CSV table of C-alpha atoms in Angstrom, one decimal:
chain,number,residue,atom,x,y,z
D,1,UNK,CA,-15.9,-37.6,18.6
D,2,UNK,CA,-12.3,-39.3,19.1
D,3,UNK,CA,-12.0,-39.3,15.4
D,4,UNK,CA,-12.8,-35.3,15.1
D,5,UNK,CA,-9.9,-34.1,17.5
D,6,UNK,CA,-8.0,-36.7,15.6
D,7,UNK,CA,-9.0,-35.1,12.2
D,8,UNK,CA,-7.9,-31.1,13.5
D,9,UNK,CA,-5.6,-30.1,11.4
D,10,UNK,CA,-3.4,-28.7,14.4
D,11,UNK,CA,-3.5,-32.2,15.4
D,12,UNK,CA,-1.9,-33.2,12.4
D,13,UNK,CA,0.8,-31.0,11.9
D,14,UNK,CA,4.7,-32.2,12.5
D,15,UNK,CA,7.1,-30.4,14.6
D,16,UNK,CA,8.7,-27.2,13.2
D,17,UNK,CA,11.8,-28.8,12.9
D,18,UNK,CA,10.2,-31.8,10.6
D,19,UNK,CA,9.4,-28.9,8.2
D,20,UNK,CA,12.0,-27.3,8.0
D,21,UNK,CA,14.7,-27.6,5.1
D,22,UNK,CA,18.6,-27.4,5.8
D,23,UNK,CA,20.0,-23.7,4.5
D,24,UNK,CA,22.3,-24.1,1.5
D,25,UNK,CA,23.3,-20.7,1.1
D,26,UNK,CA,24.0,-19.7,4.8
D,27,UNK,CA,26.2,-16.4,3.7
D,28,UNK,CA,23.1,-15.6,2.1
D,29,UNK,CA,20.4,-15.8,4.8
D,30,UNK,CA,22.7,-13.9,7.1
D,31,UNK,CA,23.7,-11.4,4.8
D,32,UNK,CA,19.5,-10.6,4.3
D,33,UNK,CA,18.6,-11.2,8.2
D,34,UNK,CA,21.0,-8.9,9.0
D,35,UNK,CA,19.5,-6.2,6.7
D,36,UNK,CA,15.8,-6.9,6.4
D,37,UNK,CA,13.5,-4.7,7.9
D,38,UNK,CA,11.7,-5.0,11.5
D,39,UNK,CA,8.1,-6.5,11.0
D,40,UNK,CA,7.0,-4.0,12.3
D,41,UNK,CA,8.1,-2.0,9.4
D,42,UNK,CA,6.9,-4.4,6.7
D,43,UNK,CA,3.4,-4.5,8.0
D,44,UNK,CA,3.4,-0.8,8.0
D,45,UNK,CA,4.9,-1.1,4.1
D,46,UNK,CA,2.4,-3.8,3.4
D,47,UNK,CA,-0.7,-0.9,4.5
D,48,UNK,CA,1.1,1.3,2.6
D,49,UNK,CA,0.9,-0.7,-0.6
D,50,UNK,CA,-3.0,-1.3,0.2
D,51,UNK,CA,-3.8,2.0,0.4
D,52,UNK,CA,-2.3,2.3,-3.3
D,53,UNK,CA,-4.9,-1.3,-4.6
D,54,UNK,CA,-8.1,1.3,-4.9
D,55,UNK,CA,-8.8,2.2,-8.6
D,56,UNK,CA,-10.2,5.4,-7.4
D,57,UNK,CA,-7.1,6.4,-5.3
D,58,UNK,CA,-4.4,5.7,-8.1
D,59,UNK,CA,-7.1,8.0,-10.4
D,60,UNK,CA,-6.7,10.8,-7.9
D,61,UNK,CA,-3.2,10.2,-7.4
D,62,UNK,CA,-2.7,9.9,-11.3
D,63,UNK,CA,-4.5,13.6,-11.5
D,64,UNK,CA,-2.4,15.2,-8.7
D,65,UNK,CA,0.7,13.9,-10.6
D,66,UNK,CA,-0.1,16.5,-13.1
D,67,UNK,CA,-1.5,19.0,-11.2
D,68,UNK,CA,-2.9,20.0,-7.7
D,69,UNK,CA,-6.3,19.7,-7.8
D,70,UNK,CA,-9.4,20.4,-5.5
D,71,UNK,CA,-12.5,18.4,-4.1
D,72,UNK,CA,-14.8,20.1,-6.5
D,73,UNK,CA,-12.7,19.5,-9.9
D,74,UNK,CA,-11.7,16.0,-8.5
D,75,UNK,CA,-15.1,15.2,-8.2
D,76,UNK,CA,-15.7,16.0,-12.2
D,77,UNK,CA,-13.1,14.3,-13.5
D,78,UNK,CA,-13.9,11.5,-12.1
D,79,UNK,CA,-17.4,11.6,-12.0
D,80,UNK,CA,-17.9,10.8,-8.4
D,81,UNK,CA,-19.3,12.8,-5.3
D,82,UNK,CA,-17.7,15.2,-3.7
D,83,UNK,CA,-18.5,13.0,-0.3
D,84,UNK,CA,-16.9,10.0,-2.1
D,85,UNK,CA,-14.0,11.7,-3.0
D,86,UNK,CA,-12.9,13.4,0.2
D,87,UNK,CA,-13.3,10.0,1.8
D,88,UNK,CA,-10.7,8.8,-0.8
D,89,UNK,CA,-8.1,11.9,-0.2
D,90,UNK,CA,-8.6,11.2,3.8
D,91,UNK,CA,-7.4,7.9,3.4
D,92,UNK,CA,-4.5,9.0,1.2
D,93,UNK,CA,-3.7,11.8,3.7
D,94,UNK,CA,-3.6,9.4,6.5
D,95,UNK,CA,-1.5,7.5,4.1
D,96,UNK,CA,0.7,10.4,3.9
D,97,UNK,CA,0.4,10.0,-0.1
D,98,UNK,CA,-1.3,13.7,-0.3
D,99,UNK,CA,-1.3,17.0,1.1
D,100,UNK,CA,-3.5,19.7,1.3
D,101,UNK,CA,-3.1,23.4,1.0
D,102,UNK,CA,-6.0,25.7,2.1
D,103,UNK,CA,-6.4,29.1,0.1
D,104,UNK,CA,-8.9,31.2,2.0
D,105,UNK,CA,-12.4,28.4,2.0
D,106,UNK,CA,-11.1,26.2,-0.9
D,107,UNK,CA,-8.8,23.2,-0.1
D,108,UNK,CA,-6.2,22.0,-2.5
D,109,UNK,CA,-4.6,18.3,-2.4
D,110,UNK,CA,-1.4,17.9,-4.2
D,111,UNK,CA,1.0,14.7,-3.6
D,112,UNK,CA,3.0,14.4,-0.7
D,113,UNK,CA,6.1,14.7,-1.7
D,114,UNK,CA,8.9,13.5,-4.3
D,115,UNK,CA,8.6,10.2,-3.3
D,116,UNK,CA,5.2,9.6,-3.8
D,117,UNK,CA,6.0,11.2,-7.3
D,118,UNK,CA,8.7,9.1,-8.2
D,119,UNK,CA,6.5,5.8,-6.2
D,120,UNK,CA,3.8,6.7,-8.6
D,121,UNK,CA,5.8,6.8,-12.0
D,122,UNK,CA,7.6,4.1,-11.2
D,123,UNK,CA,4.7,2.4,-10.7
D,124,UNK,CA,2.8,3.3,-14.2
D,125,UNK,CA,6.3,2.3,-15.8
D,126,UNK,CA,6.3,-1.0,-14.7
D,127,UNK,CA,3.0,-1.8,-16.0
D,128,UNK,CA,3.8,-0.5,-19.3
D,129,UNK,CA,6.5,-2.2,-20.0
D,130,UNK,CA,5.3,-5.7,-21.4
């Protein structure tokens, strides 16, 4: 039993300052820390980029590059439910990556904005090039 708390890996580790490594470039590091965003912000970037790792929701957001598109015709192209589908746009709405636009009954979804446009092209450029 001795040996097992002996064995824990949080047992094991050395001091913080045993780890870490002398700066060499100190203009650097303060240059960066003085700029880089709050964690806060860089979790709420890192859910952004999440939202964007679902084949299904770069499909729908490749469509609604090229046009605004509805439920019904989304669900065609891509050959999935229409339940399946609004569950996708929700979570790109919540993601602020889509909008809709209600005409009388039908509801519309078209990107965001221009940033999600130029996010999105941007994007598809820097997996073509090679």
């Amino acid at each position: 039993m001795e040996n097992d708390i002996e064995n824990k890996p949080e047992n094991n580790l050395k001091s913080k300052a045993e780890h870490s490594t002398q700066a060499i470039h100190v203009d650097i590091i303060k240059k960066v820390k003085d700029v880089i965003e709050s964690e806060e912000i860089l979790y709420e970037l890192a859910d952004f980029f999440n939202v964007l790792g679902d084949t299904t929701r770069v499909k729908i957001l490749c469509a609604l590059s090229v046009n605004e598109m509805c439920v019904y015709d989304l669900s065609f192209l891509l050959n999935m439910s229409q339940s399946a589908v609004s569950h996708q746009l929700r979570v790109l709405k919540q993601a602020r990556l889509v909008k809709p636009r209600k005409v009388g009954k039908m509801v519309y979804y078209s990107l965001d904005d221009e940033h999600v446009q130029m996010i999105f092209n941007q994007g598809l450029s820097h997996v073509r090039e090679r």
